[in-house]
């Protein structure tokens, strides 16, 4: 039986990094796009970033793309929300970080959930799978046509995490795809995932960074994901065989890998480790 995992006020929590990104904005595949390039400008190894609900201009995402460029990847952050991303102000107004969240009363949590429902409901309908998935898959196809492009990975966060997983599915990606999809996938705290369906069809190496305090992926959900991916690693019970890694970060909430509190030592360490996990994943499978 499939389990659909949705969104809550945790999707709107986190901290905005005010550092200045180093990349540039271009039009790529018909979409506005942030591009961060490695020192040698090579496109041999490319990573496409699929954003959370705050969109392609969130500084945190751009700064992470810069880190990937320093590691030798060409990084693209396409605008896949058609100018309709949610404003970063929601990060501060809807829900605080974990220590403050744990002090909230039931009434305060209920109010936050109601506000999120009023905000996210219409947005998710507008940006449903039938609308967003073709935009994303077309962008991947266009990136494949860029001269010098060889291996392509996709990384996604929250809302974009699920679409990263979908991009790694058969028949778009993997054996029999005629090299039109992606070669590896990494997803941090994905939301709206269907378990096991979204994972069963994955056809390329999949890495996952999850938080053990993520209200969207509880302990039982993580266990189910582990079971599905372990079957795929072994090719058991008729599963489509592929490599995987599931790493769970202690005391981390939804959004930690992208929007964690970098003034908190433990949160900053988790962000750094998740960044390293993703980079090492792609170094291995985009080689």
PDB file of C-alpha atoms in Angstrom:
ATOM      1  CA  UNK A   1       0.000   0.000   0.000  1.00  0.00           C
ATOM      2  CA  UNK A   2       1.403   3.370  -1.011  1.00  0.00           C
ATOM      3  CA  UNK A   3       1.954   6.073   1.567  1.00  0.00           C
ATOM      4  CA  UNK A   4       1.664   9.664   0.396  1.00  0.00           C
ATOM      5  CA  UNK A   5       3.790  12.030   2.448  1.00  0.00           C
ATOM      6  CA  UNK A   6       2.638  15.642   2.274  1.00  0.00           C
ATOM      7  CA  UNK A   7       3.656  19.075   3.448  1.00  0.00           C
ATOM      8  CA  UNK A   8       3.347  20.926   6.731  1.00  0.00           C
ATOM      9  CA  UNK A   9       4.554  24.154   8.281  1.00  0.00           C
ATOM     10  CA  UNK A  10       8.038  22.587   8.364  1.00  0.00           C
ATOM     11  CA  UNK A  11       8.278  23.243   4.626  1.00  0.00           C
ATOM     12  CA  UNK A  12       8.219  26.931   5.465  1.00  0.00           C
ATOM     13  CA  UNK A  13      10.878  26.876   8.173  1.00  0.00           C
ATOM     14  CA  UNK A  14      14.522  27.783   8.008  1.00  0.00           C
ATOM     15  CA  UNK A  15      17.088  30.552   7.660  1.00  0.00           C
ATOM     16  CA  UNK A  16      18.058  32.643   4.623  1.00  0.00           C
ATOM     17  CA  UNK A  17      21.803  32.958   3.983  1.00  0.00           C
ATOM     18  CA  UNK A  18      22.619  36.545   2.992  1.00  0.00           C
ATOM     19  CA  UNK A  19      26.039  35.796   1.465  1.00  0.00           C
ATOM     20  CA  UNK A  20      26.520  36.754  -2.182  1.00  0.00           C
ATOM     21  CA  UNK A  21      26.441  33.940  -4.786  1.00  0.00           C
ATOM     22  CA  UNK A  22      29.254  33.883  -7.360  1.00  0.00           C
ATOM     23  CA  UNK A  23      27.416  32.535 -10.432  1.00  0.00           C
ATOM     24  CA  UNK A  24      25.336  34.248 -13.095  1.00  0.00           C
ATOM     25  CA  UNK A  25      21.834  34.250 -14.541  1.00  0.00           C
ATOM     26  CA  UNK A  26      21.295  32.990 -18.085  1.00  0.00           C
ATOM     27  CA  UNK A  27      18.556  31.516 -20.218  1.00  0.00           C
ATOM     28  CA  UNK A  28      19.081  27.756 -20.530  1.00  0.00           C
ATOM     29  CA  UNK A  29      16.666  25.473 -22.350  1.00  0.00           C
ATOM     30  CA  UNK A  30      14.171  28.308 -22.591  1.00  0.00           C
ATOM     31  CA  UNK A  31      14.092  28.921 -18.819  1.00  0.00           C
ATOM     32  CA  UNK A  32      15.730  31.590 -16.647  1.00  0.00           C
ATOM     33  CA  UNK A  33      18.542  29.799 -14.854  1.00  0.00           C
ATOM     34  CA  UNK A  34      21.287  30.382 -12.308  1.00  0.00           C
ATOM     35  CA  UNK A  35      24.560  28.898 -13.558  1.00  0.00           C
ATOM     36  CA  UNK A  36      27.637  28.152 -11.460  1.00  0.00           C
ATOM     37  CA  UNK A  37      30.639  26.904 -13.396  1.00  0.00           C
ATOM     38  CA  UNK A  38      33.810  25.095 -12.339  1.00  0.00           C
ATOM     39  CA  UNK A  39      37.184  26.733 -12.715  1.00  0.00           C
ATOM     40  CA  UNK A  40      37.828  25.019 -16.071  1.00  0.00           C
ATOM     41  CA  UNK A  41      34.271  25.801 -17.346  1.00  0.00           C
ATOM     42  CA  UNK A  42      33.836  22.139 -18.284  1.00  0.00           C
ATOM     43  CA  UNK A  43      30.292  20.795 -18.675  1.00  0.00           C
ATOM     44  CA  UNK A  44      31.425  17.164 -18.591  1.00  0.00           C
ATOM     45  CA  UNK A  45      29.826  16.655 -15.183  1.00  0.00           C
ATOM     46  CA  UNK A  46      26.583  18.554 -14.686  1.00  0.00           C
ATOM     47  CA  UNK A  47      24.224  18.774 -11.708  1.00  0.00           C
ATOM     48  CA  UNK A  48      20.725  20.219 -12.068  1.00  0.00           C
ATOM     49  CA  UNK A  49      19.208  21.669  -8.895  1.00  0.00           C
ATOM     50  CA  UNK A  50      15.451  21.232  -8.425  1.00  0.00           C
ATOM     51  CA  UNK A  51      14.342  23.860  -5.977  1.00  0.00           C
ATOM     52  CA  UNK A  52      12.080  23.910  -2.958  1.00  0.00           C
ATOM     53  CA  UNK A  53       8.941  26.053  -2.883  1.00  0.00           C
ATOM     54  CA  UNK A  54      11.052  29.205  -2.450  1.00  0.00           C
ATOM     55  CA  UNK A  55      12.407  28.971  -5.953  1.00  0.00           C
ATOM     56  CA  UNK A  56      15.528  29.546  -7.983  1.00  0.00           C
ATOM     57  CA  UNK A  57      16.500  32.897  -6.436  1.00  0.00           C
ATOM     58  CA  UNK A  58      16.832  31.699  -2.834  1.00  0.00           C
ATOM     59  CA  UNK A  59      20.450  32.566  -1.892  1.00  0.00           C
ATOM     60  CA  UNK A  60      20.912  29.298   0.008  1.00  0.00           C
ATOM     61  CA  UNK A  61      20.342  27.235  -3.144  1.00  0.00           C
ATOM     62  CA  UNK A  62      22.645  29.418  -5.228  1.00  0.00           C
ATOM     63  CA  UNK A  63      25.409  29.282  -2.650  1.00  0.00           C
ATOM     64  CA  UNK A  64      25.164  25.491  -2.569  1.00  0.00           C
ATOM     65  CA  UNK A  65      25.372  25.424  -6.373  1.00  0.00           C
ATOM     66  CA  UNK A  66      28.547  27.503  -6.049  1.00  0.00           C
ATOM     67  CA  UNK A  67      29.974  24.815  -3.759  1.00  0.00           C
ATOM     68  CA  UNK A  68      29.232  22.171  -6.372  1.00  0.00           C
ATOM     69  CA  UNK A  69      30.987  24.295  -8.994  1.00  0.00           C
ATOM     70  CA  UNK A  70      34.074  24.516  -6.772  1.00  0.00           C
ATOM     71  CA  UNK A  71      33.943  20.705  -6.588  1.00  0.00           C
ATOM     72  CA  UNK A  72      34.156  20.489 -10.397  1.00  0.00           C
ATOM     73  CA  UNK A  73      30.517  20.384 -11.515  1.00  0.00           C
ATOM     74  CA  UNK A  74      28.580  22.741 -13.746  1.00  0.00           C
ATOM     75  CA  UNK A  75      25.458  23.539 -11.726  1.00  0.00           C
ATOM     76  CA  UNK A  76      22.131  24.757 -13.093  1.00  0.00           C
ATOM     77  CA  UNK A  77      19.192  26.059 -11.052  1.00  0.00           C
ATOM     78  CA  UNK A  78      16.268  26.460 -13.479  1.00  0.00           C
ATOM     79  CA  UNK A  79      13.187  28.567 -12.794  1.00  0.00           C
ATOM     80  CA  UNK A  80      10.502  25.878 -12.768  1.00  0.00           C
ATOM     81  CA  UNK A  81       7.760  27.825 -10.929  1.00  0.00           C
ATOM     82  CA  UNK A  82       6.970  30.320 -13.708  1.00  0.00           C
ATOM     83  CA  UNK A  83       7.609  33.289 -11.425  1.00  0.00           C
ATOM     84  CA  UNK A  84       5.342  31.921  -8.707  1.00  0.00           C
ATOM     85  CA  UNK A  85       7.765  30.778  -5.991  1.00  0.00           C
ATOM     86  CA  UNK A  86       6.781  31.543  -2.417  1.00  0.00           C
ATOM     87  CA  UNK A  87       8.551  34.522  -0.771  1.00  0.00           C
ATOM     88  CA  UNK A  88      11.379  33.768   1.681  1.00  0.00           C
ATOM     89  CA  UNK A  89       9.559  35.863   4.304  1.00  0.00           C
ATOM     90  CA  UNK A  90       7.515  32.738   5.059  1.00  0.00           C
ATOM     91  CA  UNK A  91      10.657  31.145   6.467  1.00  0.00           C
ATOM     92  CA  UNK A  92      10.567  33.470   9.448  1.00  0.00           C
ATOM     93  CA  UNK A  93       6.857  34.135   9.849  1.00  0.00           C
ATOM     94  CA  UNK A  94       5.372  30.647   9.673  1.00  0.00           C
ATOM     95  CA  UNK A  95       7.630  28.462  11.811  1.00  0.00           C
ATOM     96  CA  UNK A  96      10.845  28.955  13.812  1.00  0.00           C
ATOM     97  CA  UNK A  97      13.741  26.550  14.106  1.00  0.00           C
ATOM     98  CA  UNK A  98      13.523  23.352  16.191  1.00  0.00           C
ATOM     99  CA  UNK A  99      14.301  24.793  19.684  1.00  0.00           C
ATOM    100  CA  UNK A 100      11.600  27.453  19.325  1.00  0.00           C
ATOM    101  CA  UNK A 101       9.218  25.058  17.612  1.00  0.00           C
ATOM    102  CA  UNK A 102       9.392  22.656  20.547  1.00  0.00           C
ATOM    103  CA  UNK A 103       8.251  25.475  22.853  1.00  0.00           C
ATOM    104  CA  UNK A 104       5.108  26.188  20.818  1.00  0.00           C
ATOM    105  CA  UNK A 105       1.721  25.432  22.291  1.00  0.00           C
ATOM    106  CA  UNK A 106      -0.785  23.193  20.529  1.00  0.00           C
ATOM    107  CA  UNK A 107      -2.777  26.295  19.636  1.00  0.00           C
ATOM    108  CA  UNK A 108       0.253  27.977  18.059  1.00  0.00           C
ATOM    109  CA  UNK A 109       1.092  24.860  16.055  1.00  0.00           C
ATOM    110  CA  UNK A 110      -2.519  24.565  14.900  1.00  0.00           C
ATOM    111  CA  UNK A 111      -2.517  28.184  13.751  1.00  0.00           C
ATOM    112  CA  UNK A 112       0.726  27.671  11.822  1.00  0.00           C
ATOM    113  CA  UNK A 113      -0.647  24.552  10.135  1.00  0.00           C
ATOM    114  CA  UNK A 114      -3.806  26.415   9.122  1.00  0.00           C
ATOM    115  CA  UNK A 115      -1.758  29.249   7.636  1.00  0.00           C
ATOM    116  CA  UNK A 116       0.380  26.797   5.705  1.00  0.00           C
ATOM    117  CA  UNK A 117      -2.695  25.039   4.331  1.00  0.00           C
ATOM    118  CA  UNK A 118      -4.127  28.322   3.083  1.00  0.00           C
ATOM    119  CA  UNK A 119      -0.811  29.185   1.418  1.00  0.00           C
ATOM    120  CA  UNK A 120       0.353  25.841   0.087  1.00  0.00           C
ATOM    121  CA  UNK A 121      -2.915  24.293  -1.020  1.00  0.00           C
ATOM    122  CA  UNK A 122      -3.542  26.541  -4.037  1.00  0.00           C
ATOM    123  CA  UNK A 123       0.187  26.653  -4.844  1.00  0.00           C
ATOM    124  CA  UNK A 124       0.508  22.869  -4.958  1.00  0.00           C
ATOM    125  CA  UNK A 125      -2.525  22.591  -7.210  1.00  0.00           C
ATOM    126  CA  UNK A 126      -1.040  25.126  -9.619  1.00  0.00           C
ATOM    127  CA  UNK A 127       2.323  23.349  -9.590  1.00  0.00           C
ATOM    128  CA  UNK A 128       1.031  19.779  -9.622  1.00  0.00           C
ATOM    129  CA  UNK A 129       2.919  16.896 -11.194  1.00  0.00           C
ATOM    130  CA  UNK A 130       1.088  17.118 -14.516  1.00  0.00           C
ATOM    131  CA  UNK A 131       2.314  20.703 -14.904  1.00  0.00           C
ATOM    132  CA  UNK A 132       5.762  20.624 -13.302  1.00  0.00           C
ATOM    133  CA  UNK A 133       7.143  17.280 -14.383  1.00  0.00           C
ATOM    134  CA  UNK A 134       7.108  18.034 -18.144  1.00  0.00           C
ATOM    135  CA  UNK A 135       8.866  21.371 -17.507  1.00  0.00           C
ATOM    136  CA  UNK A 136      11.601  19.647 -15.520  1.00  0.00           C
ATOM    137  CA  UNK A 137      12.063  16.722 -17.896  1.00  0.00           C
ATOM    138  CA  UNK A 138      12.233  19.068 -20.891  1.00  0.00           C
ATOM    139  CA  UNK A 139      14.919  21.097 -19.137  1.00  0.00           C
ATOM    140  CA  UNK A 140      16.937  17.929 -18.496  1.00  0.00           C
ATOM    141  CA  UNK A 141      16.636  17.049 -22.188  1.00  0.00           C
ATOM    142  CA  UNK A 142      17.812  20.526 -23.201  1.00  0.00           C
ATOM    143  CA  UNK A 143      20.817  20.362 -20.862  1.00  0.00           C
ATOM    144  CA  UNK A 144      21.774  17.069 -22.500  1.00  0.00           C
ATOM    145  CA  UNK A 145      22.159  18.989 -25.780  1.00  0.00           C
ATOM    146  CA  UNK A 146      24.675  21.505 -24.389  1.00  0.00           C
ATOM    147  CA  UNK A 147      28.054  20.864 -26.067  1.00  0.00           C
ATOM    148  CA  UNK A 148      30.486  18.973 -23.869  1.00  0.00           C
ATOM    149  CA  UNK A 149      27.795  17.627 -21.545  1.00  0.00           C
ATOM    150  CA  UNK A 150      28.384  13.988 -20.648  1.00  0.00           C
ATOM    151  CA  UNK A 151      27.125  12.861 -17.242  1.00  0.00           C
ATOM    152  CA  UNK A 152      24.096  14.591 -15.707  1.00  0.00           C
ATOM    153  CA  UNK A 153      22.869  14.371 -12.139  1.00  0.00           C
ATOM    154  CA  UNK A 154      19.899  15.974 -10.463  1.00  0.00           C
ATOM    155  CA  UNK A 155      19.595  17.120  -6.852  1.00  0.00           C
ATOM    156  CA  UNK A 156      16.328  18.184  -5.256  1.00  0.00           C
ATOM    157  CA  UNK A 157      15.126  19.662  -1.987  1.00  0.00           C
ATOM    158  CA  UNK A 158      11.679  19.389  -0.361  1.00  0.00           C
ATOM    159  CA  UNK A 159       9.207  19.936  -3.250  1.00  0.00           C
ATOM    160  CA  UNK A 160      12.053  19.507  -5.727  1.00  0.00           C
ATOM    161  CA  UNK A 161      13.253  16.395  -3.918  1.00  0.00           C
ATOM    162  CA  UNK A 162      10.359  14.357  -5.224  1.00  0.00           C
ATOM    163  CA  UNK A 163      10.916  15.597  -8.778  1.00  0.00           C
ATOM    164  CA  UNK A 164      14.581  14.613  -8.519  1.00  0.00           C
ATOM    165  CA  UNK A 165      13.447  11.108  -7.588  1.00  0.00           C
ATOM    166  CA  UNK A 166      10.948  11.059 -10.458  1.00  0.00           C
ATOM    167  CA  UNK A 167      13.696  12.164 -12.859  1.00  0.00           C
ATOM    168  CA  UNK A 168      15.626   9.027 -11.952  1.00  0.00           C
ATOM    169  CA  UNK A 169      12.773   6.735 -12.896  1.00  0.00           C
ATOM    170  CA  UNK A 170      12.361   4.400 -15.853  1.00  0.00           C
ATOM    171  CA  UNK A 171      11.836   5.084 -18.732  1.00  0.00           C
ATOM    172  CA  UNK A 172      13.378   8.607 -18.624  1.00  0.00           C
ATOM    173  CA  UNK A 173      16.621   7.520 -16.971  1.00  0.00           C
ATOM    174  CA  UNK A 174      18.861   4.507 -16.659  1.00  0.00           C
ATOM    175  CA  UNK A 175      19.240   1.413 -18.871  1.00  0.00           C
ATOM    176  CA  UNK A 176      17.073   1.628 -21.992  1.00  0.00           C
ATOM    177  CA  UNK A 177      16.656   5.414 -21.781  1.00  0.00           C
ATOM    178  CA  UNK A 178      18.916   6.225 -24.766  1.00  0.00           C
ATOM    179  CA  UNK A 179      20.885   8.600 -22.512  1.00  0.00           C
ATOM    180  CA  UNK A 180      18.094  11.192 -22.401  1.00  0.00           C
ATOM    181  CA  UNK A 181      17.587  11.326 -18.647  1.00  0.00           C
ATOM    182  CA  UNK A 182      19.949  11.562 -15.678  1.00  0.00           C
ATOM    183  CA  UNK A 183      22.779   9.341 -14.488  1.00  0.00           C
ATOM    184  CA  UNK A 184      22.360   9.793 -10.724  1.00  0.00           C
ATOM    185  CA  UNK A 185      19.984  11.425  -8.246  1.00  0.00           C
ATOM    186  CA  UNK A 186      20.334  12.968  -4.804  1.00  0.00           C
ATOM    187  CA  UNK A 187      17.374  14.166  -2.735  1.00  0.00           C
ATOM    188  CA  UNK A 188      17.406  15.998   0.590  1.00  0.00           C
ATOM    189  CA  UNK A 189      14.264  15.862   2.753  1.00  0.00           C
ATOM    190  CA  UNK A 190      11.855  15.211  -0.161  1.00  0.00           C
ATOM    191  CA  UNK A 191       8.166  15.940   0.401  1.00  0.00           C
ATOM    192  CA  UNK A 192       4.942  14.692  -1.229  1.00  0.00           C
ATOM    193  CA  UNK A 193       6.595  11.345  -1.962  1.00  0.00           C
ATOM    194  CA  UNK A 194       4.585   8.187  -2.459  1.00  0.00           C
ATOM    195  CA  UNK A 195       6.095   5.189  -0.698  1.00  0.00           C
ATOM    196  CA  UNK A 196       6.962   2.747  -2.210  1.00  0.00           C
ATOM    197  CA  UNK A 197       5.756   3.806  -5.685  1.00  0.00           C
ATOM    198  CA  UNK A 198       8.082   6.765  -6.280  1.00  0.00           C
ATOM    199  CA  UNK A 199      11.107   4.714  -5.230  1.00  0.00           C
ATOM    200  CA  UNK A 200      10.227   1.414  -6.924  1.00  0.00           C
ATOM    201  CA  UNK A 201      10.653   2.868 -10.414  1.00  0.00           C
ATOM    202  CA  UNK A 202      14.017   4.569  -9.775  1.00  0.00           C
ATOM    203  CA  UNK A 203      16.495   3.332 -12.349  1.00  0.00           C
ATOM    204  CA  UNK A 204      19.742   5.129 -11.390  1.00  0.00           C
ATOM    205  CA  UNK A 205      21.816   5.522  -8.204  1.00  0.00           C
ATOM    206  CA  UNK A 206      19.808   7.413  -5.559  1.00  0.00           C
ATOM    207  CA  UNK A 207      21.248   9.124  -2.481  1.00  0.00           C
ATOM    208  CA  UNK A 208      19.033  10.497   0.282  1.00  0.00           C
ATOM    209  CA  UNK A 209      19.697  12.921   3.149  1.00  0.00           C
ATOM    210  CA  UNK A 210      16.890  12.836   5.724  1.00  0.00           C
ATOM    211  CA  UNK A 211      16.327  14.416   9.133  1.00  0.00           C
ATOM    212  CA  UNK A 212      15.094  12.375  12.082  1.00  0.00           C
ATOM    213  CA  UNK A 213      12.887  15.284  13.209  1.00  0.00           C
ATOM    214  CA  UNK A 214      11.285  15.767   9.782  1.00  0.00           C
ATOM    215  CA  UNK A 215       7.523  15.902  10.341  1.00  0.00           C
ATOM    216  CA  UNK A 216       6.965  14.952   6.695  1.00  0.00           C
ATOM    217  CA  UNK A 217       8.991  11.745   6.819  1.00  0.00           C
ATOM    218  CA  UNK A 218       8.498   9.936  10.100  1.00  0.00           C
ATOM    219  CA  UNK A 219      10.472   6.984  11.408  1.00  0.00           C
ATOM    220  CA  UNK A 220       8.075   4.498   9.805  1.00  0.00           C
ATOM    221  CA  UNK A 221       8.363   6.274   6.432  1.00  0.00           C
ATOM    222  CA  UNK A 222      12.150   6.231   6.556  1.00  0.00           C
ATOM    223  CA  UNK A 223      12.103   2.516   7.411  1.00  0.00           C
ATOM    224  CA  UNK A 224       9.884   1.808   4.388  1.00  0.00           C
ATOM    225  CA  UNK A 225      12.201   3.788   2.131  1.00  0.00           C
ATOM    226  CA  UNK A 226      15.207   1.876   3.470  1.00  0.00           C
ATOM    227  CA  UNK A 227      13.452  -1.431   2.813  1.00  0.00           C
ATOM    228  CA  UNK A 228      12.560  -0.467  -0.759  1.00  0.00           C
ATOM    229  CA  UNK A 229      16.048   0.777  -1.578  1.00  0.00           C
ATOM    230  CA  UNK A 230      17.729  -2.239   0.014  1.00  0.00           C
ATOM    231  CA  UNK A 231      15.674  -4.518  -2.243  1.00  0.00           C
ATOM    232  CA  UNK A 232      16.777  -2.425  -5.209  1.00  0.00           C
ATOM    233  CA  UNK A 233      20.432  -2.646  -4.181  1.00  0.00           C
ATOM    234  CA  UNK A 234      20.228  -6.426  -4.177  1.00  0.00           C
ATOM    235  CA  UNK A 235      17.787  -6.730  -7.062  1.00  0.00           C
ATOM    236  CA  UNK A 236      15.617  -8.897  -4.828  1.00  0.00           C
ATOM    237  CA  UNK A 237      11.911  -9.663  -5.275  1.00  0.00           C
ATOM    238  CA  UNK A 238      11.953  -8.454  -8.870  1.00  0.00           C
ATOM    239  CA  UNK A 239      13.085  -4.940  -7.916  1.00  0.00           C
ATOM    240  CA  UNK A 240      14.769  -2.748 -10.521  1.00  0.00           C
ATOM    241  CA  UNK A 241      18.397  -2.923  -9.380  1.00  0.00           C
ATOM    242  CA  UNK A 242      20.259   0.296  -8.520  1.00  0.00           C
ATOM    243  CA  UNK A 243      22.668   1.639  -5.940  1.00  0.00           C
ATOM    244  CA  UNK A 244      21.402   3.730  -3.047  1.00  0.00           C
ATOM    245  CA  UNK A 245      22.376   5.467   0.171  1.00  0.00           C
ATOM    246  CA  UNK A 246      20.008   6.612   2.932  1.00  0.00           C
ATOM    247  CA  UNK A 247      21.592   8.803   5.600  1.00  0.00           C
ATOM    248  CA  UNK A 248      19.544  10.130   8.533  1.00  0.00           C
ATOM    249  CA  UNK A 249      20.777  13.239  10.365  1.00  0.00           C
ATOM    250  CA  UNK A 250      20.173  13.512  14.092  1.00  0.00           C
ATOM    251  CA  UNK A 251      17.907  16.307  15.411  1.00  0.00           C
ATOM    252  CA  UNK A 252      17.355  17.758  11.930  1.00  0.00           C
ATOM    253  CA  UNK A 253      14.017  19.080  10.720  1.00  0.00           C
ATOM    254  CA  UNK A 254      12.594  19.352   7.223  1.00  0.00           C
ATOM    255  CA  UNK A 255      14.703  21.685   5.095  1.00  0.00           C
ATOM    256  CA  UNK A 256      17.881  21.260   7.163  1.00  0.00           C
ATOM    257  CA  UNK A 257      20.252  20.596   4.250  1.00  0.00           C
ATOM    258  CA  UNK A 258      19.332  23.853   2.532  1.00  0.00           C
ATOM    259  CA  UNK A 259      17.792  26.147   5.123  1.00  0.00           C
ATOM    260  CA  UNK A 260      19.345  25.038   8.413  1.00  0.00           C
ATOM    261  CA  UNK A 261      20.411  27.451  11.127  1.00  0.00           C
ATOM    262  CA  UNK A 262      24.093  27.974  10.307  1.00  0.00           C
ATOM    263  CA  UNK A 263      24.585  29.878  13.584  1.00  0.00           C
ATOM    264  CA  UNK A 264      23.859  26.623  15.437  1.00  0.00           C
ATOM    265  CA  UNK A 265      26.900  24.346  15.569  1.00  0.00           C
ATOM    266  CA  UNK A 266      24.962  21.084  15.255  1.00  0.00           C
ATOM    267  CA  UNK A 267      22.760  22.365  12.426  1.00  0.00           C
ATOM    268  CA  UNK A 268      25.750  23.813  10.572  1.00  0.00           C
ATOM    269  CA  UNK A 269      27.565  20.478  10.884  1.00  0.00           C
ATOM    270  CA  UNK A 270      24.539  18.635   9.452  1.00  0.00           C
ATOM    271  CA  UNK A 271      24.346  21.085   6.540  1.00  0.00           C
ATOM    272  CA  UNK A 272      28.050  20.652   5.807  1.00  0.00           C
ATOM    273  CA  UNK A 273      27.821  16.856   6.012  1.00  0.00           C
ATOM    274  CA  UNK A 274      24.761  16.739   3.728  1.00  0.00           C
ATOM    275  CA  UNK A 275      26.584  18.969   1.238  1.00  0.00           C
ATOM    276  CA  UNK A 276      29.586  16.637   1.326  1.00  0.00           C
ATOM    277  CA  UNK A 277      27.323  13.596   1.005  1.00  0.00           C
ATOM    278  CA  UNK A 278      25.751  14.968  -2.174  1.00  0.00           C
ATOM    279  CA  UNK A 279      29.041  16.045  -3.735  1.00  0.00           C
ATOM    280  CA  UNK A 280      30.685  12.694  -3.019  1.00  0.00           C
ATOM    281  CA  UNK A 281      27.623  10.892  -4.417  1.00  0.00           C
ATOM    282  CA  UNK A 282      27.925  12.703  -7.727  1.00  0.00           C
ATOM    283  CA  UNK A 283      31.718  12.390  -7.836  1.00  0.00           C
ATOM    284  CA  UNK A 284      31.214   8.636  -7.648  1.00  0.00           C
ATOM    285  CA  UNK A 285      28.336   8.240 -10.094  1.00  0.00           C
ATOM    286  CA  UNK A 286      29.054  11.007 -12.608  1.00  0.00           C
ATOM    287  CA  UNK A 287      32.674   9.932 -13.036  1.00  0.00           C
TER     288      UNK A 287
END
